Amino acid sequence: MKRTLVTLLLLIATVALYAADKPSFPGGDQALNKYLAENLHYPKQAQDNGIEGNVPIQFIVKADGTISSIKVTRMIDPDLEAEAIRLVREMPKWIPADNNGAPVDATANVVISFRLPE
């Protein structure tokens, strides 16, 4: 009986986890790309050294739309990573994930691309 109850509770928790809509940037992906393009400052040292790359960032969008727990998920270059973290930290509030009509904390991911002009 205990085993069945534990299994049932885990199943309910798993379903609740996947029932939530994902958090989103206000205005959608197009607005996110515009924000990144307008606010990205390519670090001079990285430019001078010809360093390019994609910096994947993971963070929590809280139920109130604020961002917390920002972390780089793949290291590339310290200067690019610092700039990517700054961009995410200074983003406007996101639209939080939704679970049965209630805003909830959820993980979000963005990839910040650094490309040198050709």
mmCIF file of N, CA and C in Angstrom:
data_model
loop_
_atom_site.group_PDB
_atom_site.id
_atom_site.type_symbol
_atom_site.label_atom_id
_atom_site.label_comp_id
_atom_site.label_asym_id
_atom_site.label_seq_id
_atom_site.Cartn_x
_atom_site.Cartn_y
_atom_site.Cartn_z
ATOM 1 N N MET A 1 0.821 -1.195 0.000
ATOM 2 C CA MET A 1 0.000 0.000 0.000
ATOM 3 C C MET A 1 0.869 1.266 0.000
ATOM 4 N N LYS A 2 1.903 1.264 0.869
ATOM 5 C CA LYS A 2 2.800 2.422 0.926
ATOM 6 C C LYS A 2 3.487 2.643 -0.418
ATOM 7 N N ARG A 3 3.931 1.554 -1.017
ATOM 8 C CA ARG A 3 4.629 1.646 -2.298
ATOM 9 C C ARG A 3 3.706 2.227 -3.373
ATOM 10 N N THR A 4 2.459 1.804 -3.396
ATOM 11 C CA THR A 4 1.493 2.307 -4.365
ATOM 12 C C THR A 4 1.239 3.794 -4.158
ATOM 13 N N LEU A 5 1.121 4.209 -2.900
ATOM 14 C CA LEU A 5 0.881 5.611 -2.582
ATOM 15 C C LEU A 5 2.068 6.479 -3.013
ATOM 16 N N VAL A 6 3.286 6.012 -2.727
ATOM 17 C CA VAL A 6 4.485 6.757 -3.120
ATOM 18 C C VAL A 6 4.560 6.864 -4.639
ATOM 19 N N THR A 7 4.306 5.774 -5.339
ATOM 20 C CA THR A 7 4.324 5.777 -6.800
ATOM 21 C C THR A 7 3.282 6.739 -7.348
ATOM 22 N N LEU A 8 2.091 6.724 -6.767
ATOM 23 C CA LEU A 8 1.022 7.607 -7.203
ATOM 24 C C LEU A 8 1.396 9.071 -6.976
ATOM 25 N N LEU A 9 1.982 9.380 -5.823
ATOM 26 C CA LEU A 9 2.392 10.753 -5.534
ATOM 27 C C LEU A 9 3.479 11.219 -6.498
ATOM 28 N N LEU A 10 4.433 10.350 -6.794
ATOM 29 C CA LEU A 10 5.488 10.700 -7.754
ATOM 30 C C LEU A 10 4.902 10.943 -9.141
ATOM 31 N N LEU A 11 3.953 10.125 -9.520
ATOM 32 C CA LEU A 11 3.301 10.270 -10.813
ATOM 33 C C LEU A 11 2.553 11.599 -10.894
ATOM 34 N N ILE A 12 1.837 11.954 -9.834
ATOM 35 C CA ILE A 12 1.112 13.223 -9.800
ATOM 36 C C ILE A 12 2.089 14.393 -9.873
ATOM 37 N N ALA A 13 3.187 14.318 -9.128
ATOM 38 C CA ALA A 13 4.190 15.389 -9.136
ATOM 39 C C ALA A 13 4.797 15.539 -10.525
ATOM 40 N N THR A 14 5.069 14.421 -11.193
ATOM 41 C CA THR A 14 5.641 14.460 -12.532
ATOM 42 C C THR A 14 4.664 15.090 -13.518
ATOM 43 N N VAL A 15 3.405 14.712 -13.442
ATOM 44 C CA VAL A 15 2.396 15.281 -14.334
ATOM 45 C C VAL A 15 2.274 16.783 -14.092
ATOM 46 N N ALA A 16 2.281 17.206 -12.830
ATOM 47 C CA ALA A 16 2.182 18.630 -12.506
ATOM 48 C C ALA A 16 3.376 19.393 -13.072
ATOM 49 N N LEU A 17 4.551 18.771 -13.006
ATOM 50 C CA LEU A 17 5.746 19.414 -13.536
ATOM 51 C C LEU A 17 5.619 19.677 -15.032
ATOM 52 N N TYR A 18 5.109 18.716 -15.767
ATOM 53 C CA TYR A 18 5.022 18.839 -17.208
ATOM 54 C C TYR A 18 3.766 19.561 -17.674
ATOM 55 N N ALA A 19 2.828 19.830 -16.754
ATOM 56 C CA ALA A 19 1.601 20.514 -17.137
ATOM 57 C C ALA A 19 1.813 22.017 -17.294
ATOM 58 N N ALA A 20 2.890 22.539 -16.727
ATOM 59 C CA ALA A 20 3.123 23.986 -16.745
ATOM 60 C C ALA A 20 3.523 24.461 -18.138
ATOM 61 N N ASP A 21 2.950 25.595 -18.555
ATOM 62 C CA ASP A 21 3.411 26.251 -19.773
ATOM 63 C C ASP A 21 4.773 26.850 -19.476
ATOM 64 N N LYS A 22 5.610 26.939 -20.481
ATOM 65 C CA LYS A 22 6.961 27.467 -20.284
ATOM 66 C C LYS A 22 6.935 28.986 -20.128
ATOM 67 N N PRO A 23 7.934 29.532 -19.427
ATOM 68 C CA PRO A 23 8.035 30.987 -19.349
ATOM 69 C C PRO A 23 8.420 31.553 -20.715
ATOM 70 N N SER A 24 8.078 32.818 -20.944
ATOM 71 C CA SER A 24 8.411 33.421 -22.235
ATOM 72 C C SER A 24 8.797 34.888 -22.068
ATOM 73 N N PHE A 25 9.621 35.334 -22.993
ATOM 74 C CA PHE A 25 10.029 36.737 -23.029
ATOM 75 C C PHE A 25 8.838 37.546 -23.529
ATOM 76 N N PRO A 26 8.564 38.715 -22.929
ATOM 77 C CA PRO A 26 7.425 39.513 -23.396
ATOM 78 C C PRO A 26 7.602 39.907 -24.866
ATOM 79 N N GLY A 27 6.626 39.568 -25.676
ATOM 80 C CA GLY A 27 6.719 39.850 -27.107
ATOM 81 C C GLY A 27 7.221 38.663 -27.910
ATOM 82 N N GLY A 28 7.630 37.586 -27.231
ATOM 83 C CA GLY A 28 8.054 36.371 -27.912
ATOM 84 C C GLY A 28 9.509 36.369 -28.355
ATOM 85 N N ASP A 29 9.835 35.384 -29.173
ATOM 86 C CA ASP A 29 11.218 35.190 -29.618
ATOM 87 C C ASP A 29 11.743 36.368 -30.437
ATOM 88 N N GLN A 30 10.876 36.960 -31.241
ATOM 89 C CA GLN A 30 11.316 38.096 -32.063
ATOM 90 C C GLN A 30 11.733 39.263 -31.166
ATOM 91 N N ALA A 31 10.961 39.528 -30.121
ATOM 92 C CA ALA A 31 11.300 40.609 -29.184
ATOM 93 C C ALA A 31 12.570 40.270 -28.409
ATOM 94 N N LEU A 32 12.755 38.993 -28.069
ATOM 95 C CA LEU A 32 13.974 38.566 -27.376
ATOM 96 C C LEU A 32 15.190 38.799 -28.267
ATOM 97 N N ASN A 33 15.094 38.397 -29.521
ATOM 98 C CA ASN A 33 16.211 38.602 -30.454
ATOM 99 C C ASN A 33 16.523 40.086 -30.632
ATOM 100 N N LYS A 34 15.496 40.920 -30.684
ATOM 101 C CA LYS A 34 15.696 42.369 -30.802
ATOM 102 C C LYS A 34 16.394 42.909 -29.555
ATOM 103 N N TYR A 35 15.943 42.469 -28.376
ATOM 104 C CA TYR A 35 16.571 42.902 -27.123
ATOM 105 C C TYR A 35 18.057 42.542 -27.128
ATOM 106 N N LEU A 36 18.365 41.302 -27.510
ATOM 107 C CA LEU A 36 19.757 40.852 -27.517
ATOM 108 C C LEU A 36 20.590 41.668 -28.509
ATOM 109 N N ALA A 37 20.054 41.891 -29.700
ATOM 110 C CA ALA A 37 20.789 42.643 -30.727
ATOM 111 C C ALA A 37 21.059 44.081 -30.283
ATOM 112 N N GLU A 38 20.102 44.691 -29.610
ATOM 113 C CA GLU A 38 20.242 46.096 -29.208
ATOM 114 C C GLU A 38 21.087 46.284 -27.954
ATOM 115 N N ASN A 39 21.222 45.254 -27.145
ATOM 116 C CA ASN A 39 21.876 45.413 -25.846
ATOM 117 C C ASN A 39 23.195 44.662 -25.688
ATOM 118 N N LEU A 40 23.542 43.823 -26.650
ATOM 119 C CA LEU A 40 24.783 43.057 -26.560
ATOM 120 C C LEU A 40 25.981 43.967 -26.816
ATOM 121 N N HIS A 41 26.942 43.912 -25.923
ATOM 122 C CA HIS A 41 28.197 44.655 -26.077
ATOM 123 C C HIS A 41 29.328 43.631 -26.183
ATOM 124 N N TYR A 42 29.827 43.445 -27.396
ATOM 125 C CA TYR A 42 30.873 42.443 -27.625
ATOM 126 C C TYR A 42 32.125 42.873 -26.859
ATOM 127 N N PRO A 43 32.621 42.056 -25.948
ATOM 128 C CA PRO A 43 33.819 42.435 -25.180
ATOM 129 C C PRO A 43 35.018 42.682 -26.106
ATOM 130 N N LYS A 44 35.689 43.811 -25.893
ATOM 131 C CA LYS A 44 36.802 44.215 -26.756
ATOM 132 C C LYS A 44 37.913 43.177 -26.792
ATOM 133 N N GLN A 45 38.261 42.624 -25.637
ATOM 134 C CA GLN A 45 39.344 41.636 -25.600
ATOM 135 C C GLN A 45 38.982 40.402 -26.427
ATOM 136 N N ALA A 46 37.733 39.973 -26.357
ATOM 137 C CA ALA A 46 37.294 38.826 -27.155
ATOM 138 C C ALA A 46 37.343 39.176 -28.643
ATOM 139 N N GLN A 47 36.938 40.391 -28.987
ATOM 140 C CA GLN A 47 37.017 40.832 -30.386
ATOM 141 C C GLN A 47 38.462 40.822 -30.865
ATOM 142 N N ASP A 48 39.340 41.428 -30.066
ATOM 143 C CA ASP A 48 40.756 41.517 -30.441
ATOM 144 C C ASP A 48 41.390 40.141 -30.624
ATOM 145 N N ASN A 49 40.916 39.163 -29.857
ATOM 146 C CA ASN A 49 41.462 37.802 -29.935
ATOM 147 C C ASN A 49 40.696 36.912 -30.908
ATOM 148 N N GLY A 50 39.704 37.478 -31.602
ATOM 149 C CA GLY A 50 38.945 36.716 -32.593
ATOM 150 C C GLY A 50 38.068 35.629 -31.992
ATOM 151 N N ILE A 51 37.625 35.827 -30.765
ATOM 152 C CA ILE A 51 36.821 34.801 -30.090
ATOM 153 C C ILE A 51 35.345 34.993 -30.424
ATOM 154 N N GLU A 52 34.734 33.927 -30.911
ATOM 155 C CA GLU A 52 33.308 33.883 -31.216
ATOM 156 C C GLU A 52 32.716 32.669 -30.516
ATOM 157 N N GLY A 53 31.407 32.606 -30.493
ATOM 158 C CA GLY A 53 30.770 31.409 -29.969
ATOM 159 C C GLY A 53 29.380 31.667 -29.438
ATOM 160 N N ASN A 54 28.741 30.578 -29.038
ATOM 161 C CA ASN A 54 27.413 30.618 -28.446
ATOM 162 C C ASN A 54 27.544 30.334 -26.964
ATOM 163 N N VAL A 55 26.943 31.187 -26.145
ATOM 164 C CA VAL A 55 26.982 31.005 -24.697
ATOM 165 C C VAL A 55 25.585 30.598 -24.236
ATOM 166 N N PRO A 56 25.397 29.313 -23.893
ATOM 167 C CA PRO A 56 24.092 28.878 -23.394
ATOM 168 C C PRO A 56 23.928 29.263 -21.923
ATOM 169 N N ILE A 57 22.788 29.872 -21.618
ATOM 170 C CA ILE A 57 22.493 30.339 -20.270
ATOM 171 C C ILE A 57 21.207 29.673 -19.791
ATOM 172 N N GLN A 58 21.227 29.230 -18.545
ATOM 173 C CA GLN A 58 20.029 28.673 -17.912
ATOM 174 C C GLN A 58 19.701 29.542 -16.702
ATOM 175 N N PHE A 59 18.423 29.770 -16.464
ATOM 176 C CA PHE A 59 18.013 30.593 -15.333
ATOM 177 C C PHE A 59 16.599 30.225 -14.912
ATOM 178 N N ILE A 60 16.208 30.745 -13.763
ATOM 179 C CA ILE A 60 14.863 30.523 -13.250
ATOM 180 C C ILE A 60 14.047 31.788 -13.493
ATOM 181 N N VAL A 61 12.868 31.615 -14.069
ATOM 182 C CA VAL A 61 11.901 32.705 -14.148
ATOM 183 C C VAL A 61 10.938 32.474 -12.997
ATOM 184 N N LYS A 62 10.968 33.385 -12.035
ATOM 185 C CA LYS A 62 10.130 33.265 -10.844
ATOM 186 C C LYS A 62 8.666 33.542 -11.210
ATOM 187 N N ALA A 63 7.777 33.189 -10.305
ATOM 188 C CA ALA A 63 6.343 33.379 -10.531
ATOM 189 C C ALA A 63 5.985 34.843 -10.777
ATOM 190 N N ASP A 64 6.812 35.771 -10.279
ATOM 191 C CA ASP A 64 6.542 37.200 -10.504
ATOM 192 C C ASP A 64 7.227 37.733 -11.771
ATOM 193 N N GLY A 65 7.882 36.846 -12.545
ATOM 194 C CA GLY A 65 8.523 37.231 -13.802
ATOM 195 C C GLY A 65 9.974 37.648 -13.683
ATOM 196 N N THR A 66 10.475 37.757 -12.449
ATOM 197 C CA THR A 66 11.880 38.124 -12.273
ATOM 198 C C THR A 66 12.780 36.927 -12.556
ATOM 199 N N ILE A 67 14.042 37.220 -12.815
ATOM 200 C CA ILE A 67 15.017 36.192 -13.172
ATOM 201 C C ILE A 67 15.970 35.961 -12.009
ATOM 202 N N SER A 68 16.284 34.690 -11.749
ATOM 203 C CA SER A 68 17.251 34.346 -10.700
ATOM 204 C C SER A 68 18.059 33.127 -11.130
ATOM 205 N N SER A 69 19.050 32.798 -10.347
ATOM 206 C CA SER A 69 19.874 31.585 -10.547
ATOM 207 C C SER A 69 20.427 31.477 -11.967
ATOM 208 N N ILE A 70 21.043 32.536 -12.442
ATOM 209 C CA ILE A 70 21.608 32.559 -13.797
ATOM 210 C C ILE A 70 22.913 31.769 -13.808
ATOM 211 N N LYS A 71 23.032 30.850 -14.774
ATOM 212 C CA LYS A 71 24.298 30.119 -14.893
ATOM 213 C C LYS A 71 24.596 29.787 -16.350
ATOM 214 N N VAL A 72 25.875 29.779 -16.650
ATOM 215 C CA VAL A 72 26.362 29.384 -17.972
ATOM 216 C C VAL A 72 26.432 27.864 -17.976
ATOM 217 N N THR A 73 25.858 27.233 -19.004
ATOM 218 C CA THR A 73 25.854 25.768 -19.031
ATOM 219 C C THR A 73 27.002 25.174 -19.838
ATOM 220 N N ARG A 74 27.702 26.007 -20.628
ATOM 221 C CA ARG A 74 28.889 25.537 -21.346
ATOM 222 C C ARG A 74 29.866 26.695 -21.451
ATOM 223 N N MET A 75 31.033 26.516 -20.888
ATOM 224 C CA MET A 75 32.038 27.577 -20.853
ATOM 225 C C MET A 75 32.689 27.766 -22.228
ATOM 226 N N ILE A 76 32.884 29.030 -22.597
ATOM 227 C CA ILE A 76 33.556 29.357 -23.857
ATOM 228 C C ILE A 76 34.708 30.312 -23.596
ATOM 229 N N ASP A 77 34.373 31.477 -23.052
ATOM 230 C CA ASP A 77 35.349 32.530 -22.793
ATOM 231 C C ASP A 77 34.808 33.377 -21.644
ATOM 232 N N PRO A 78 35.627 33.684 -20.653
ATOM 233 C CA PRO A 78 35.133 34.434 -19.485
ATOM 234 C C PRO A 78 34.493 35.781 -19.837
ATOM 235 N N ASP A 79 35.046 36.498 -20.811
ATOM 236 C CA ASP A 79 34.480 37.799 -21.179
ATOM 237 C C ASP A 79 33.109 37.646 -21.846
ATOM 238 N N LEU A 80 32.983 36.661 -22.741
ATOM 239 C CA LEU A 80 31.695 36.423 -23.394
ATOM 240 C C LEU A 80 30.662 35.964 -22.371
ATOM 241 N N GLU A 81 31.091 35.105 -21.454
ATOM 242 C CA GLU A 81 30.173 34.607 -20.423
ATOM 243 C C GLU A 81 29.684 35.738 -19.523
ATOM 244 N N ALA A 82 30.586 36.631 -19.129
ATOM 245 C CA ALA A 82 30.198 37.761 -18.273
ATOM 246 C C ALA A 82 29.187 38.655 -18.990
ATOM 247 N N GLU A 83 29.399 38.892 -20.274
ATOM 248 C CA GLU A 83 28.468 39.724 -21.036
ATOM 249 C C GLU A 83 27.119 39.028 -21.190
ATOM 250 N N ALA A 84 27.125 37.729 -21.435
ATOM 251 C CA ALA A 84 25.868 36.987 -21.566
ATOM 252 C C ALA A 84 25.078 37.029 -20.258
ATOM 253 N N ILE A 85 25.761 36.856 -19.142
ATOM 254 C CA ILE A 85 25.098 36.917 -17.833
ATOM 255 C C ILE A 85 24.527 38.317 -17.600
ATOM 256 N N ARG A 86 25.287 39.354 -17.959
ATOM 257 C CA ARG A 86 24.796 40.728 -17.805
ATOM 258 C C ARG A 86 23.519 40.940 -18.607
ATOM 259 N N LEU A 87 23.516 40.461 -19.853
ATOM 260 C CA LEU A 87 22.334 40.610 -20.700
ATOM 261 C C LEU A 87 21.104 39.973 -20.061
ATOM 262 N N VAL A 88 21.265 38.770 -19.547
ATOM 263 C CA VAL A 88 20.130 38.070 -18.934
ATOM 264 C C VAL A 88 19.714 38.770 -17.644
ATOM 265 N N ARG A 89 20.675 39.161 -16.827
ATOM 266 C CA ARG A 89 20.379 39.813 -15.547
ATOM 267 C C ARG A 89 19.581 41.105 -15.755
ATOM 268 N N GLU A 90 19.856 41.828 -16.846
ATOM 269 C CA GLU A 90 19.203 43.109 -17.097
ATOM 270 C C GLU A 90 17.938 43.007 -17.950
ATOM 271 N N MET A 91 17.524 41.789 -18.294
ATOM 272 C CA MET A 91 16.311 41.624 -19.095
ATOM 273 C C MET A 91 15.088 42.136 -18.339
ATOM 274 N N PRO A 92 14.083 42.591 -19.094
ATOM 275 C CA PRO A 92 12.818 42.940 -18.435
ATOM 276 C C PRO A 92 12.167 41.672 -17.870
ATOM 277 N N LYS A 93 11.166 41.862 -17.034
ATOM 278 C CA LYS A 93 10.462 40.710 -16.470
ATOM 279 C C LYS A 93 9.903 39.836 -17.585
ATOM 280 N N TRP A 94 9.980 38.539 -17.373
ATOM 281 C CA TRP A 94 9.424 37.566 -18.304
ATOM 282 C C TRP A 94 7.971 37.280 -17.945
ATOM 283 N N ILE A 95 7.271 36.633 -18.855
ATOM 284 C CA ILE A 95 5.941 36.105 -18.555
ATOM 285 C C ILE A 95 6.191 34.739 -17.924
ATOM 286 N N PRO A 96 5.776 34.549 -16.667
ATOM 287 C CA PRO A 96 6.120 33.303 -15.977
ATOM 288 C C PRO A 96 5.391 32.090 -16.552
ATOM 289 N N ALA A 97 5.908 30.922 -16.216
ATOM 290 C CA ALA A 97 5.231 29.676 -16.566
ATOM 291 C C ALA A 97 3.883 29.660 -15.856
ATOM 292 N N ASP A 98 2.979 28.874 -16.399
ATOM 293 C CA ASP A 98 1.622 28.819 -15.873
ATOM 294 C C ASP A 98 1.263 27.363 -15.608
ATOM 295 N N ASN A 99 0.715 27.107 -14.448
ATOM 296 C CA ASN A 99 0.254 25.761 -14.125
ATOM 297 C C ASN A 99 -1.166 25.871 -13.597
ATOM 298 N N ASN A 100 -2.113 25.436 -14.409
ATOM 299 C CA ASN A 100 -3.534 25.502 -14.047
ATOM 300 C C ASN A 100 -3.966 26.926 -13.714
ATOM 301 N N GLY A 101 -3.490 27.889 -14.472
ATOM 302 C CA GLY A 101 -3.894 29.272 -14.294
ATOM 303 C C GLY A 101 -3.099 30.061 -13.275
ATOM 304 N N ALA A 102 -2.165 29.412 -12.600
ATOM 305 C CA ALA A 102 -1.370 30.099 -11.580
ATOM 306 C C ALA A 102 0.080 30.216 -12.043
ATOM 307 N N PRO A 103 0.702 31.389 -11.889
ATOM 308 C CA PRO A 103 2.113 31.523 -12.259
ATOM 309 C C PRO A 103 2.998 30.710 -11.321
ATOM 310 N N VAL A 104 4.012 30.066 -11.900
ATOM 311 C CA VAL A 104 4.931 29.232 -11.122
ATOM 312 C C VAL A 104 6.365 29.497 -11.565
ATOM 313 N N ASP A 105 7.314 29.191 -10.681
ATOM 314 C CA ASP A 105 8.730 29.262 -11.033
ATOM 315 C C ASP A 105 9.035 28.184 -12.072
ATOM 316 N N ALA A 106 9.906 28.494 -13.026
ATOM 317 C CA ALA A 106 10.299 27.504 -14.030
ATOM 318 C C ALA A 106 11.661 27.863 -14.611
ATOM 319 N N THR A 107 12.327 26.855 -15.136
ATOM 320 C CA THR A 107 13.628 27.029 -15.772
ATOM 321 C C THR A 107 13.445 27.502 -17.212
ATOM 322 N N ALA A 108 14.317 28.405 -17.631
ATOM 323 C CA ALA A 108 14.334 28.865 -19.020
ATOM 324 C C ALA A 108 15.777 28.819 -19.516
ATOM 325 N N ASN A 109 15.927 28.733 -20.809
ATOM 326 C CA ASN A 109 17.247 28.689 -21.436
ATOM 327 C C ASN A 109 17.289 29.657 -22.606
ATOM 328 N N VAL A 110 18.404 30.344 -22.753
ATOM 329 C CA VAL A 110 18.651 31.158 -23.941
ATOM 330 C C VAL A 110 20.093 30.918 -24.371
ATOM 331 N N VAL A 111 20.336 31.123 -25.642
ATOM 332 C CA VAL A 111 21.696 31.026 -26.170
ATOM 333 C C VAL A 111 22.057 32.401 -26.717
ATOM 334 N N ILE A 112 23.131 32.957 -26.182
ATOM 335 C CA ILE A 112 23.608 34.264 -26.626
ATOM 336 C C ILE A 112 24.730 34.017 -27.635
ATOM 337 N N SER A 113 24.537 34.495 -28.866
ATOM 338 C CA SER A 113 25.522 34.285 -29.934
ATOM 339 C C SER A 113 26.422 35.500 -30.080
ATOM 340 N N PHE A 114 27.705 35.232 -30.120
ATOM 341 C CA PHE A 114 28.711 36.267 -30.348
ATOM 342 C C PHE A 114 29.387 35.946 -31.676
ATOM 343 N N ARG A 115 29.179 36.812 -32.670
ATOM 344 C CA ARG A 115 29.760 36.626 -33.995
ATOM 345 C C ARG A 115 30.490 37.898 -34.407
ATOM 346 N N LEU A 116 31.707 37.728 -34.875
ATOM 347 C CA LEU A 116 32.484 38.862 -35.375
ATOM 348 C C LEU A 116 32.044 39.182 -36.798
ATOM 349 N N PRO A 117 32.036 40.470 -37.158
ATOM 350 C CA PRO A 117 31.701 40.820 -38.540
ATOM 351 C C PRO A 117 32.769 40.269 -39.484
ATOM 352 N N GLU A 118 32.342 39.886 -40.660
ATOM 353 C CA GLU A 118 33.295 39.314 -41.635
ATOM 354 C C GLU A 118 33.941 40.365 -42.476
#
